[in-house]
mmCIF file with all atom_site columns, C-alpha atoms in Angstrom:
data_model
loop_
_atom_site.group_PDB
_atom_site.id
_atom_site.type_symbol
_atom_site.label_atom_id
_atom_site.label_alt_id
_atom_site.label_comp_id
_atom_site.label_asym_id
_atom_site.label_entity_id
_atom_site.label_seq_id
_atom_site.pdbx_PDB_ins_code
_atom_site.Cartn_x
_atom_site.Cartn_y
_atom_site.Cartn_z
_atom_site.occupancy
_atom_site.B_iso_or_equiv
_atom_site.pdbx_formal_charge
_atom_site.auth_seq_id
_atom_site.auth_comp_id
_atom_site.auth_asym_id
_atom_site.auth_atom_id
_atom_site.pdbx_PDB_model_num
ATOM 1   C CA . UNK A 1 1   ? 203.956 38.670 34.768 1.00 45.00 ? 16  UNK A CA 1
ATOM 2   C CA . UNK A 1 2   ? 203.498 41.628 36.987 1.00 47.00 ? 17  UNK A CA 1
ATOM 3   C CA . UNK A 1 3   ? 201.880 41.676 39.928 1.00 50.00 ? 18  UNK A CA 1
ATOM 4   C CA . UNK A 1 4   ? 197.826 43.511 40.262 1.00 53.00 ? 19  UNK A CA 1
ATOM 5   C CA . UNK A 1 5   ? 199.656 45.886 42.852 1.00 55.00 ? 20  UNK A CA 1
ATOM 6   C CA . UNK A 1 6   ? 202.599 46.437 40.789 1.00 58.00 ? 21  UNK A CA 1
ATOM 7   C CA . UNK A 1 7   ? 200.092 47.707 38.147 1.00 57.00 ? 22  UNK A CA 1
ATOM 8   C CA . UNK A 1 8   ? 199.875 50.970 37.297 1.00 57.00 ? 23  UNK A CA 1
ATOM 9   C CA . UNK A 1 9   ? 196.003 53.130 38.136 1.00 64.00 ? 24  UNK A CA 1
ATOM 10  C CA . UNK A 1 10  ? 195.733 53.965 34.242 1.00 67.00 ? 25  UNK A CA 1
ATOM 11  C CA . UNK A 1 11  ? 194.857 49.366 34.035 1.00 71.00 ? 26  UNK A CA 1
ATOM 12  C CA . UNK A 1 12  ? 192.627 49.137 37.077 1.00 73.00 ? 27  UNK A CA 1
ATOM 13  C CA . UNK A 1 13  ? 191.636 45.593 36.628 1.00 76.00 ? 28  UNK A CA 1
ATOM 14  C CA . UNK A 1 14  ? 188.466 44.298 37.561 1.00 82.00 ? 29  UNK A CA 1
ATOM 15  C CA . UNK A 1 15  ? 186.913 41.135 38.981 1.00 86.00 ? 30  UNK A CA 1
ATOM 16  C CA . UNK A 1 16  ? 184.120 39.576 36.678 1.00 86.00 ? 31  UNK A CA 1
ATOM 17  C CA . UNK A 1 17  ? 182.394 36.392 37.227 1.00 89.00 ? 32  UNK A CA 1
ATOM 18  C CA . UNK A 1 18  ? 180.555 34.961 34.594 1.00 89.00 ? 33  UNK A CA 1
ATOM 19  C CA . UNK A 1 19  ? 177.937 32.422 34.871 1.00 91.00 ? 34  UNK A CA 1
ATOM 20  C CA . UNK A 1 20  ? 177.722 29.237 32.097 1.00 92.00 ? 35  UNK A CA 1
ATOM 21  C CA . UNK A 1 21  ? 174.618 27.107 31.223 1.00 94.00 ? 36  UNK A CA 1
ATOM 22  C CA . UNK A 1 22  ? 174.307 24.157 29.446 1.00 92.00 ? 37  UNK A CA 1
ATOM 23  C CA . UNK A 1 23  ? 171.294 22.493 27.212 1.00 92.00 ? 38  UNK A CA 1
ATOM 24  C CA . UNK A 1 24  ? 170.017 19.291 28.130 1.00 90.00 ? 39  UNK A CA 1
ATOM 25  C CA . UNK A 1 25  ? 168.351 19.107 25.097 1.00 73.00 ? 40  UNK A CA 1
ATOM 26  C CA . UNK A 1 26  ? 169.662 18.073 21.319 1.00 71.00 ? 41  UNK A CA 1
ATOM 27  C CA . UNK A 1 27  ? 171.429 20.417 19.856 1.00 70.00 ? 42  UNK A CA 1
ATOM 28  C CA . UNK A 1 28  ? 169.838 19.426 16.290 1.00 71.00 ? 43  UNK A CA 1
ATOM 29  C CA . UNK A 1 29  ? 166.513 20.422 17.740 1.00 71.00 ? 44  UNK A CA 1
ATOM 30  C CA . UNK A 1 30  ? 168.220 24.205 17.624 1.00 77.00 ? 45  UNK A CA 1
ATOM 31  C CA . UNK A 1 31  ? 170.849 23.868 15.249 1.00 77.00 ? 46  UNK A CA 1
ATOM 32  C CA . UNK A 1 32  ? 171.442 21.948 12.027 1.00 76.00 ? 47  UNK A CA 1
ATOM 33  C CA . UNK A 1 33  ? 174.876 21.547 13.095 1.00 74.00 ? 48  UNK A CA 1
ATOM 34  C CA . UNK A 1 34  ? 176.391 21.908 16.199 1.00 69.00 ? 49  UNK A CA 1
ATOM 35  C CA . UNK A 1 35  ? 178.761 25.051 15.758 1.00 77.00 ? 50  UNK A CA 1
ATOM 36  C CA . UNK A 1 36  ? 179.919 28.684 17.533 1.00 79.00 ? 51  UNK A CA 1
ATOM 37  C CA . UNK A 1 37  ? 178.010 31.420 18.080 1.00 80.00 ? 52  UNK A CA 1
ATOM 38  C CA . UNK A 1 38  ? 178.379 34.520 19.057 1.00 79.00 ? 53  UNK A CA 1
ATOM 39  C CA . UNK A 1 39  ? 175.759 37.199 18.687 1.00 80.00 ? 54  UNK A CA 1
ATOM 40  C CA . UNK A 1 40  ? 176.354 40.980 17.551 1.00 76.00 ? 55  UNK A CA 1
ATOM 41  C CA . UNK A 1 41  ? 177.497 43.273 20.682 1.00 71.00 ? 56  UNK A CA 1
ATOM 42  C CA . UNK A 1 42  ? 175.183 45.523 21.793 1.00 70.00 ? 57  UNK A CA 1
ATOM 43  C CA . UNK A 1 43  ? 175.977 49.045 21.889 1.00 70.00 ? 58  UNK A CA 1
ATOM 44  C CA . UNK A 1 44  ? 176.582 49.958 26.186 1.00 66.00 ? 59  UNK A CA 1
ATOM 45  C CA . UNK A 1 45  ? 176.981 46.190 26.425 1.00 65.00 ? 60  UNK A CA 1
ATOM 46  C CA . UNK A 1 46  ? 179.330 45.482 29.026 1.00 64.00 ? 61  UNK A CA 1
ATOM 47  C CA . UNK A 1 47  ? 180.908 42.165 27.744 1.00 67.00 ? 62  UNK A CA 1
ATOM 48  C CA . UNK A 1 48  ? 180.971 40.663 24.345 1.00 73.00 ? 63  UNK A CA 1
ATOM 49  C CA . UNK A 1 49  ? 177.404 38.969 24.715 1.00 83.00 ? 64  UNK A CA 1
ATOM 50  C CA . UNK A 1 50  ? 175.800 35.359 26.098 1.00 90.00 ? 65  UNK A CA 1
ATOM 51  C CA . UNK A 1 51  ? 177.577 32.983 23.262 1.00 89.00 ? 66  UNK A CA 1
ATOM 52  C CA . UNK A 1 52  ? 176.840 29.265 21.981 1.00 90.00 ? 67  UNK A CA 1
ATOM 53  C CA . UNK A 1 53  ? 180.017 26.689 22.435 1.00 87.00 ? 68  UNK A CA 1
ATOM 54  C CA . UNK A 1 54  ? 180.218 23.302 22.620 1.00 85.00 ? 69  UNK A CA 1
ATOM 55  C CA . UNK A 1 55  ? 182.142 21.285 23.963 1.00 82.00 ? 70  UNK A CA 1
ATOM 56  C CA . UNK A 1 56  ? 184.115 17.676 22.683 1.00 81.00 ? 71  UNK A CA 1
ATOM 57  C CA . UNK A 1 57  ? 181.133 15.469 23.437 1.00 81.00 ? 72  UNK A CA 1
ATOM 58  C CA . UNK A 1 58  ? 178.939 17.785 21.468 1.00 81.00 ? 73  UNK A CA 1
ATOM 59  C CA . UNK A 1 59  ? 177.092 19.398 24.288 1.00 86.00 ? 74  UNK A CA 1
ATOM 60  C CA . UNK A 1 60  ? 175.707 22.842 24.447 1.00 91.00 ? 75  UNK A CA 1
ATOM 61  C CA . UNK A 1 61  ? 176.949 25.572 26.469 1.00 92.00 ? 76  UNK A CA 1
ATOM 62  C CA . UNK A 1 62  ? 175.967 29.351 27.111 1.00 93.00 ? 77  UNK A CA 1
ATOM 63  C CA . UNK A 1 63  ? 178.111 31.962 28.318 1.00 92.00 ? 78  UNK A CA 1
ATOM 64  C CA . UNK A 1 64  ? 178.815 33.652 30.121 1.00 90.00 ? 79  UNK A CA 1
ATOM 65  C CA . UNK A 1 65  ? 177.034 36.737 31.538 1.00 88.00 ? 80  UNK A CA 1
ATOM 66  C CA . UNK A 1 66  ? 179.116 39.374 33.780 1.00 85.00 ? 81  UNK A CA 1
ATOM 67  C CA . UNK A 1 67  ? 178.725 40.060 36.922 1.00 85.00 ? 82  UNK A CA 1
ATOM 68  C CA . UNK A 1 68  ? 181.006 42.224 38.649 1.00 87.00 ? 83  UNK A CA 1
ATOM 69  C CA . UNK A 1 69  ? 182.400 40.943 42.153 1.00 88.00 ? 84  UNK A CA 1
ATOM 70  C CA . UNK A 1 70  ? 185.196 42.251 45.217 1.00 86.00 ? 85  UNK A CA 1
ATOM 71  C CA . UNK A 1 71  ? 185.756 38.386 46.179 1.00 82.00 ? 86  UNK A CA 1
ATOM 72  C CA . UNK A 1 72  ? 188.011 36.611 43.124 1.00 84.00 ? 87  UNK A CA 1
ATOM 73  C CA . UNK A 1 73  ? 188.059 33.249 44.687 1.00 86.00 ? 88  UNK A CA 1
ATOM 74  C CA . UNK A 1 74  ? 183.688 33.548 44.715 1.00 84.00 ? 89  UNK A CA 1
ATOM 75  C CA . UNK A 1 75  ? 182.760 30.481 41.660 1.00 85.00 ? 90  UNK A CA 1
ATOM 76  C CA . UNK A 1 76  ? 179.680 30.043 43.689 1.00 84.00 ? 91  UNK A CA 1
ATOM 77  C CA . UNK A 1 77  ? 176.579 29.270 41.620 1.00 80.00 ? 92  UNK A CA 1
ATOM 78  C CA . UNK A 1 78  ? 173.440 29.421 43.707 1.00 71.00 ? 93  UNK A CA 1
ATOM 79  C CA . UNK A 1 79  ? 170.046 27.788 43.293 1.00 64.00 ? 94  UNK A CA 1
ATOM 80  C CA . UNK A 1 80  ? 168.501 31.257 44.329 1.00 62.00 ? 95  UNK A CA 1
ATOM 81  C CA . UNK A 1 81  ? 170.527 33.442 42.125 1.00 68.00 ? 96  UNK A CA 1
ATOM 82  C CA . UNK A 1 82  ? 170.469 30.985 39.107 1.00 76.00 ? 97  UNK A CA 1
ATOM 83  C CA . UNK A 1 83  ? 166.583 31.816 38.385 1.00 83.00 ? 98  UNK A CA 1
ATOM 84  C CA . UNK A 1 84  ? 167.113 35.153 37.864 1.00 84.00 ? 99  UNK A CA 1
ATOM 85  C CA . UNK A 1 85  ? 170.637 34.241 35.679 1.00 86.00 ? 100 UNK A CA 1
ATOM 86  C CA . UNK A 1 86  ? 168.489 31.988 33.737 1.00 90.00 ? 101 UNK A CA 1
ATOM 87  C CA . UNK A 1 87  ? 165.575 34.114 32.939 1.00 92.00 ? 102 UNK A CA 1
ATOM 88  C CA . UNK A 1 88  ? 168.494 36.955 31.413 1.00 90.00 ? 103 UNK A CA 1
ATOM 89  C CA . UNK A 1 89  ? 170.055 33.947 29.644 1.00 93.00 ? 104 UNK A CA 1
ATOM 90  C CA . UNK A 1 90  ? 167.218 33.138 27.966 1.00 95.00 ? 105 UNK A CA 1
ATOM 91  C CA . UNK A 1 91  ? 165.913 36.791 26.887 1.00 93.00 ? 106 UNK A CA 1
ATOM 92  C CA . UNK A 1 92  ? 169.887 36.924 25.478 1.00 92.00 ? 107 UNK A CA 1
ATOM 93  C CA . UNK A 1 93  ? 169.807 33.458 23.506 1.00 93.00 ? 108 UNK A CA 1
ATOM 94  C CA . UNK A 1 94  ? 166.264 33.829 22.353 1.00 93.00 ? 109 UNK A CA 1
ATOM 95  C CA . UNK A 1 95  ? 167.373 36.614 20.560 1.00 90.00 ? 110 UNK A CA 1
ATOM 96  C CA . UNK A 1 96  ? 169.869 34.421 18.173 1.00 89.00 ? 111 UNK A CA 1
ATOM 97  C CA . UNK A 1 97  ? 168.098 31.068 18.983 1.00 89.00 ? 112 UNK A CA 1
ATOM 98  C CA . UNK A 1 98  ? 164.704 31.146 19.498 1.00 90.00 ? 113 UNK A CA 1
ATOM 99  C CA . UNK A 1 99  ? 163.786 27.433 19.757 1.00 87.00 ? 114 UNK A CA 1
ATOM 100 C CA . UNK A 1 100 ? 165.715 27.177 23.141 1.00 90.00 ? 115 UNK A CA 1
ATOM 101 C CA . UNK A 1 101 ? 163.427 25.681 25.691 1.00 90.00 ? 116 UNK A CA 1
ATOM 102 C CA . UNK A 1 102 ? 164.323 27.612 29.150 1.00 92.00 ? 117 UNK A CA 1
ATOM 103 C CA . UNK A 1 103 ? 163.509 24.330 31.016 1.00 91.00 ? 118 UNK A CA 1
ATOM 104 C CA . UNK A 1 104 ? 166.179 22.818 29.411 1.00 92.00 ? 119 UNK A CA 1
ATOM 105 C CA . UNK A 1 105 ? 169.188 25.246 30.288 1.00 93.00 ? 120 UNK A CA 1
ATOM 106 C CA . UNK A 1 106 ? 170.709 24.324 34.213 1.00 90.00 ? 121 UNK A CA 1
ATOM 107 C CA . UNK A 1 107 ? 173.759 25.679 35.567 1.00 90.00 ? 122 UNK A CA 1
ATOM 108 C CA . UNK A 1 108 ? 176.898 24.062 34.500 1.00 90.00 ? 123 UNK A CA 1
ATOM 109 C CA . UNK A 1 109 ? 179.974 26.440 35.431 1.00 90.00 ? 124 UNK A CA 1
ATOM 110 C CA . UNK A 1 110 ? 181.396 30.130 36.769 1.00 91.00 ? 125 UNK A CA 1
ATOM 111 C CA . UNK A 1 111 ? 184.763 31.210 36.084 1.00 89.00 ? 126 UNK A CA 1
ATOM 112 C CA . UNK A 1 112 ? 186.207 34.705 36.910 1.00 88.00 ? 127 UNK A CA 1
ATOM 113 C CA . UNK A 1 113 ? 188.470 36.713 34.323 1.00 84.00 ? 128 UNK A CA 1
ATOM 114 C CA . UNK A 1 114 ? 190.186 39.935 35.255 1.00 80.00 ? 129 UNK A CA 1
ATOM 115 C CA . UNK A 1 115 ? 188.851 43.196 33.387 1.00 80.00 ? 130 UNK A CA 1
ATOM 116 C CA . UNK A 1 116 ? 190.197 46.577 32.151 1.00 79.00 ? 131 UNK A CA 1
ATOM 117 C CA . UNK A 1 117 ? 186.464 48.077 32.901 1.00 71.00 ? 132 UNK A CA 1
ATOM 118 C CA . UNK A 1 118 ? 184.296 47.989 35.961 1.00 67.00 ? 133 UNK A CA 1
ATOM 119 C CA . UNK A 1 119 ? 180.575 47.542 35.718 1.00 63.00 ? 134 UNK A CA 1
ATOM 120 C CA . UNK A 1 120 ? 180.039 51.523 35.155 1.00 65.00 ? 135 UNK A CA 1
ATOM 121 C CA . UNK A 1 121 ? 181.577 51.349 31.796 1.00 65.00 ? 136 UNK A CA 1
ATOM 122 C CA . UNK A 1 122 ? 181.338 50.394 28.363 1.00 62.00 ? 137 UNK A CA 1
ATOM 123 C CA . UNK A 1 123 ? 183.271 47.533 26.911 1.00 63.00 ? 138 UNK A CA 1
ATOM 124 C CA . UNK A 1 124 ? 186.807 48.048 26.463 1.00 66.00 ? 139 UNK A CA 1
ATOM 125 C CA . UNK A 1 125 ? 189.257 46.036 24.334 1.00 70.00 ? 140 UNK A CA 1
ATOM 126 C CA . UNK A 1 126 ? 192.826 44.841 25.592 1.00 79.00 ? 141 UNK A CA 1
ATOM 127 C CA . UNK A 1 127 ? 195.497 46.830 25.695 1.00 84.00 ? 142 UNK A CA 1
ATOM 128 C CA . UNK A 1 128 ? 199.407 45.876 24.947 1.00 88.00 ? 143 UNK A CA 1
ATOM 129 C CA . UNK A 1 129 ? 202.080 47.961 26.863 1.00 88.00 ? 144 UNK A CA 1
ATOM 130 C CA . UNK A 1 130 ? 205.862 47.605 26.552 1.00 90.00 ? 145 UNK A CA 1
ATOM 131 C CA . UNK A 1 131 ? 206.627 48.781 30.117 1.00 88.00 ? 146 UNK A CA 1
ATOM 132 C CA . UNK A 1 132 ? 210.250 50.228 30.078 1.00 89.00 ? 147 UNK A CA 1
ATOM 133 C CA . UNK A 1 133 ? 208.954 53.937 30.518 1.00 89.00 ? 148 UNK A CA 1
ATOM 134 C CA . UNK A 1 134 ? 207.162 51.964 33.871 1.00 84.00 ? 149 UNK A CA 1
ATOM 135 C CA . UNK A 1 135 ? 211.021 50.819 34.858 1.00 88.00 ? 150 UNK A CA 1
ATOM 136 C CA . UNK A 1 136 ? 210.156 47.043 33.528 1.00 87.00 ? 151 UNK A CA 1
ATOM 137 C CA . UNK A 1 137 ? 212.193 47.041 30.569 1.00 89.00 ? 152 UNK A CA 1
ATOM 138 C CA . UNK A 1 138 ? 211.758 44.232 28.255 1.00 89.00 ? 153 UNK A CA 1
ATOM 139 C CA . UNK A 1 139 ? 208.316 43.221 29.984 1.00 89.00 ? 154 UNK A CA 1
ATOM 140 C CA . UNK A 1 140 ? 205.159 43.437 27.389 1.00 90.00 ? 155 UNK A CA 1
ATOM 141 C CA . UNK A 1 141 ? 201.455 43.769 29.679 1.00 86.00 ? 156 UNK A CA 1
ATOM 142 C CA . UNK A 1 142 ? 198.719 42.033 27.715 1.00 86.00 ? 157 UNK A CA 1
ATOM 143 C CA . UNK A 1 143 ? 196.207 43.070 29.545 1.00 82.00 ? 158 UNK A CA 1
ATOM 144 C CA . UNK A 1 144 ? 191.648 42.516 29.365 1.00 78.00 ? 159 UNK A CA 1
ATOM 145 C CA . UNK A 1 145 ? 192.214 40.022 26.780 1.00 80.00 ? 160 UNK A CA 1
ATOM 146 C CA . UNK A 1 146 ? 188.830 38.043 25.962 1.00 72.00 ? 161 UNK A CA 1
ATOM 147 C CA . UNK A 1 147 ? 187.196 37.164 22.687 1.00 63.00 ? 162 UNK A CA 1
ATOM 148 C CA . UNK A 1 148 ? 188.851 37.415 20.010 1.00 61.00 ? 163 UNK A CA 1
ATOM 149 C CA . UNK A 1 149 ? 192.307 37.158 21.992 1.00 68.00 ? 164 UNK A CA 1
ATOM 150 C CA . UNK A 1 150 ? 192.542 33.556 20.923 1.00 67.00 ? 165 UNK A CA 1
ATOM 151 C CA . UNK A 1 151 ? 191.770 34.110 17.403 1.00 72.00 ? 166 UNK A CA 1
ATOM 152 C CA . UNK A 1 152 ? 194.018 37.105 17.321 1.00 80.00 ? 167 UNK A CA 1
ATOM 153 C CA . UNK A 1 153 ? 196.528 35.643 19.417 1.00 85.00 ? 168 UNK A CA 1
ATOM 154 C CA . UNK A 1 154 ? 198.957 35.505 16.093 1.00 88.00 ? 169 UNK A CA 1
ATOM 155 C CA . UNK A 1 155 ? 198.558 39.155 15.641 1.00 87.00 ? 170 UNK A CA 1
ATOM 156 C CA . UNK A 1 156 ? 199.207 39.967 19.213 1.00 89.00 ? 171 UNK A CA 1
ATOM 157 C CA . UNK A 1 157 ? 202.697 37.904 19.179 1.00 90.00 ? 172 UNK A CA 1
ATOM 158 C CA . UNK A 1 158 ? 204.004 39.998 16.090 1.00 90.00 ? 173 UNK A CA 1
ATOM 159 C CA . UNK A 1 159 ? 202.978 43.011 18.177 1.00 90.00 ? 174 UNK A CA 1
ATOM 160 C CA . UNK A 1 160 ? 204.981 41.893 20.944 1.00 92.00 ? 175 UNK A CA 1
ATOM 161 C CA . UNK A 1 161 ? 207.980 41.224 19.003 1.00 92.00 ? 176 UNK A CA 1
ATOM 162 C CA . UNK A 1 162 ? 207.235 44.384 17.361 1.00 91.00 ? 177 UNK A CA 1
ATOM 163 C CA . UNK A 1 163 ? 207.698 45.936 20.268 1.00 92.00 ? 178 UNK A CA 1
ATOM 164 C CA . UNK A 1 164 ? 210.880 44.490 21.849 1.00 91.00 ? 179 UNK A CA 1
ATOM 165 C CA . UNK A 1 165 ? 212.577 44.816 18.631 1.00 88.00 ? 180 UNK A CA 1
ATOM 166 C CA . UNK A 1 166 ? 212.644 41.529 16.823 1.00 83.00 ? 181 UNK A CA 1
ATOM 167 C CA . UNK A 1 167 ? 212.983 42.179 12.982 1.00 64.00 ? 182 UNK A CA 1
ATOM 168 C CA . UNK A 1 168 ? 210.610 39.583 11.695 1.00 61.00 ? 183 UNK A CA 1
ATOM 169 C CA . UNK A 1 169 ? 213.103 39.567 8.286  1.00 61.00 ? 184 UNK A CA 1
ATOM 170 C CA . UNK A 1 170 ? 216.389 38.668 9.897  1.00 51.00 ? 185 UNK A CA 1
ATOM 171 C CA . UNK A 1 171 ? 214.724 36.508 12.474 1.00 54.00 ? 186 UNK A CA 1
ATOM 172 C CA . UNK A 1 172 ? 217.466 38.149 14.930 1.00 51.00 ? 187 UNK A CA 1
ATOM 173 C CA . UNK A 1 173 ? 217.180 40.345 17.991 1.00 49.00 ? 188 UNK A CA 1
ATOM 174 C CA . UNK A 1 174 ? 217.976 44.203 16.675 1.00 48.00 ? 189 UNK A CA 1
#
């Protein structure tokens, strides 16, 4: 991994903080079945959208909304702030989900991901960079992965081999 300040200015990361919610209520009362979902991106959007998961006990979470910050260490979730977070939440889920009961959505979580656009832009998707033209040889930058990075995270290791020269037919270093 290379270090933010070892980072070249053409992948200014920055600092997003993104609020989660969760349902008190049943998730059958919503949903038939208790499943992802993740709503079309809207165009000038600056994240992938507010997005149904749930967890291993079956409870409902949404999330998360961005919110650019300077502080990266900030997972603050304030009583103050979260009335204003929840009315956006609900405007966003209403949208795919229209029997969700705003009284029923609290605060449940903030976590802050690193991304390749600040608040003035649009979204962005990741970028991978072998780095030897940078004077890393060998090193690979995945950088502003979010949704799907998981689900493409298959794709993204043949790239990477791909790119430091591992024939996938020989299964040997060229």
């Amino acid at each position: 991994m290379i270090l933010k300040e070892k980072l070249p200015e053409t992948y200014p990361l920055q600092f997003c903080k993104g609020h989660y919610l969760q349902y008190s209520g049943k998730s059958r009362d919503i949903l038939r079945e208790p499943k992802l979902l993740y709503p079309a991106p809207e165009p000038g959007l600056r994240g992938l959208g507010i997005h149904l998961t749930v967890d291993m006990e079956g409870q409902l979470r949404f999330g998360p909304d961005t919110l650019y910050i300077d502080n990266n260490s900030d997972y603050s979730f304030s009583e103050v702030i979260s009335e204003e977070i929840k009315d956006k939440f609900v405007t966003a889920i209403q949208r795919y989900l229209p029997g969700v009961h705003r009284d029923k959505l609290s605060p449940a979580y903030t976590g802050i991901r690193p991304k390749l656009v600040g608040s003035m832009n649009a979204f962005q998707d990741f970028v991978v960079q072998e780095e030897s033209e940078r004077g890393y040889p060998g090193a690979v930058n995945l950088l502003g992965i979010e949704s799907p990075g998981l689900t493409s995270s298959l794709a993204l290791a043949e790239e990477v081999s791909n790119l430091l020269g591992y024939n996938q037919n020989s299964r040997a270093w060229e």
